[in-house]
Amino acid sequence: RVIFRATKDQIKEAQAKLKTGGMYAGEQTGTLDDATRDGIKKFQQANAIKVTGTLNRVTLEKMGVTLTEKQKADAAAEVRPAVRRQPAD
């Protein structure tokens, strides 16, 4: 299982969106500090997302923050079902 990590730029963008939405009053530092996590929780609760206080894929997508190509590839790999070969008759 791949661990999802938001980039510093994604965190900055999320902080800006949270600030615009009145859910965060701090600066765009790119750091997941307590104030940022509190804002993320408020956003998640307001948008019916599981409240974790982390910038997971679902939260970033709901915010409209672009995923990196690696994050997109990792997400696709997690969703793709395992292909099982049927034995030939």
Short mmCIF file of C-alpha atoms in Angstrom, two decimals:
data_model
loop_
_atom_site.label_atom_id
_atom_site.label_comp_id
_atom_site.label_asym_id
_atom_site.label_seq_id
_atom_site.Cartn_x
_atom_site.Cartn_y
_atom_site.Cartn_z
CA ARG A 1 0.00 0.00 0.00
CA VAL A 2 1.35 3.40 -1.01
CA ILE A 3 1.40 6.17 1.60
CA PHE A 4 -0.04 9.40 0.21
CA ARG A 5 1.95 12.55 0.92
CA ALA A 6 0.99 16.05 -0.15
CA THR A 7 3.79 18.18 -1.58
CA LYS A 8 4.83 21.52 -0.07
CA ASP A 9 3.22 23.33 -3.03
CA GLN A 10 -0.02 21.39 -2.56
CA ILE A 11 -0.05 22.30 1.13
CA LYS A 12 0.48 25.98 0.25
CA GLU A 13 -2.37 25.86 -2.27
CA ALA A 14 -4.63 24.13 0.25
CA GLN A 15 -3.75 26.75 2.88
CA ALA A 16 -4.71 29.52 0.43
CA LYS A 17 -8.05 27.83 -0.34
CA LEU A 18 -8.76 27.24 3.36
CA LYS A 19 -7.93 30.89 4.09
CA THR A 20 -10.26 32.09 1.32
CA GLY A 21 -12.97 29.87 2.79
CA GLY A 22 -12.44 31.29 6.29
CA MET A 23 -11.21 27.97 7.66
CA TYR A 24 -7.56 28.99 8.19
CA ALA A 25 -6.07 32.32 9.26
CA GLY A 26 -2.35 31.55 8.94
CA GLU A 27 0.18 32.09 6.21
CA GLN A 28 0.93 29.86 3.22
CA THR A 29 3.91 28.08 4.76
CA GLY A 30 3.66 24.70 3.05
CA THR A 31 3.81 23.06 6.49
CA LEU A 32 1.06 20.91 7.99
CA ASP A 33 0.99 22.67 11.36
CA ASP A 34 -1.82 22.44 13.91
CA ALA A 35 -3.68 25.46 12.50
CA THR A 36 -3.57 23.96 9.01
CA ARG A 37 -4.77 20.57 10.27
CA ASP A 38 -7.65 22.30 12.09
CA GLY A 39 -8.60 24.08 8.86
CA ILE A 40 -8.44 20.81 6.93
CA LYS A 41 -10.73 19.19 9.50
CA LYS A 42 -13.23 22.03 9.10
CA PHE A 43 -13.08 21.66 5.31
CA GLN A 44 -13.51 17.89 5.50
CA GLN A 45 -16.48 18.18 7.86
CA ALA A 46 -18.14 20.85 5.69
CA ASN A 47 -17.69 18.67 2.60
CA ALA A 48 -18.77 15.31 4.06
CA ILE A 49 -15.27 13.86 3.79
CA LYS A 50 -13.86 11.54 6.46
CA VAL A 51 -12.36 13.95 9.02
CA THR A 52 -8.66 13.15 9.35
CA GLY A 53 -6.89 16.52 9.41
CA THR A 54 -4.57 15.29 6.67
CA LEU A 55 -4.30 16.30 3.04
CA ASN A 56 -5.20 12.98 1.50
CA ARG A 57 -6.09 12.45 -2.16
CA VAL A 58 -9.84 12.83 -1.63
CA THR A 59 -9.42 16.12 0.24
CA LEU A 60 -7.04 17.60 -2.34
CA GLU A 61 -9.35 16.61 -5.18
CA LYS A 62 -12.38 18.13 -3.41
CA MET A 63 -10.37 21.35 -2.90
CA GLY A 64 -9.47 21.42 -6.57
CA VAL A 65 -5.75 21.01 -5.89
CA THR A 66 -3.98 19.24 -8.76
CA LEU A 67 -2.38 15.89 -7.98
CA THR A 68 1.14 15.13 -9.16
CA GLU A 69 1.58 12.53 -11.90
CA LYS A 70 3.01 10.11 -9.32
CA GLN A 71 0.01 10.62 -7.03
CA LYS A 72 -2.34 9.99 -9.96
CA ALA A 73 -0.43 6.84 -10.93
CA ASP A 74 -0.41 5.57 -7.33
CA ALA A 75 -4.16 6.19 -7.03
CA ALA A 76 -4.82 4.36 -10.30
CA ALA A 77 -2.74 1.41 -9.13
CA GLU A 78 -4.73 1.18 -5.89
CA VAL A 79 -8.08 1.24 -7.69
CA ARG A 80 -7.15 -1.19 -10.45
CA PRO A 81 -8.37 -4.67 -9.53
CA ALA A 82 -5.95 -7.54 -9.68
CA VAL A 83 -6.27 -9.48 -12.90
CA ARG A 84 -6.60 -13.19 -12.39
CA ARG A 85 -5.94 -15.47 -15.27
CA GLN A 86 -8.42 -18.24 -15.84
CA PRO A 87 -6.86 -21.60 -16.61
CA ALA A 88 -7.31 -22.71 -20.20
CA ASP A 89 -9.78 -25.53 -20.72
#
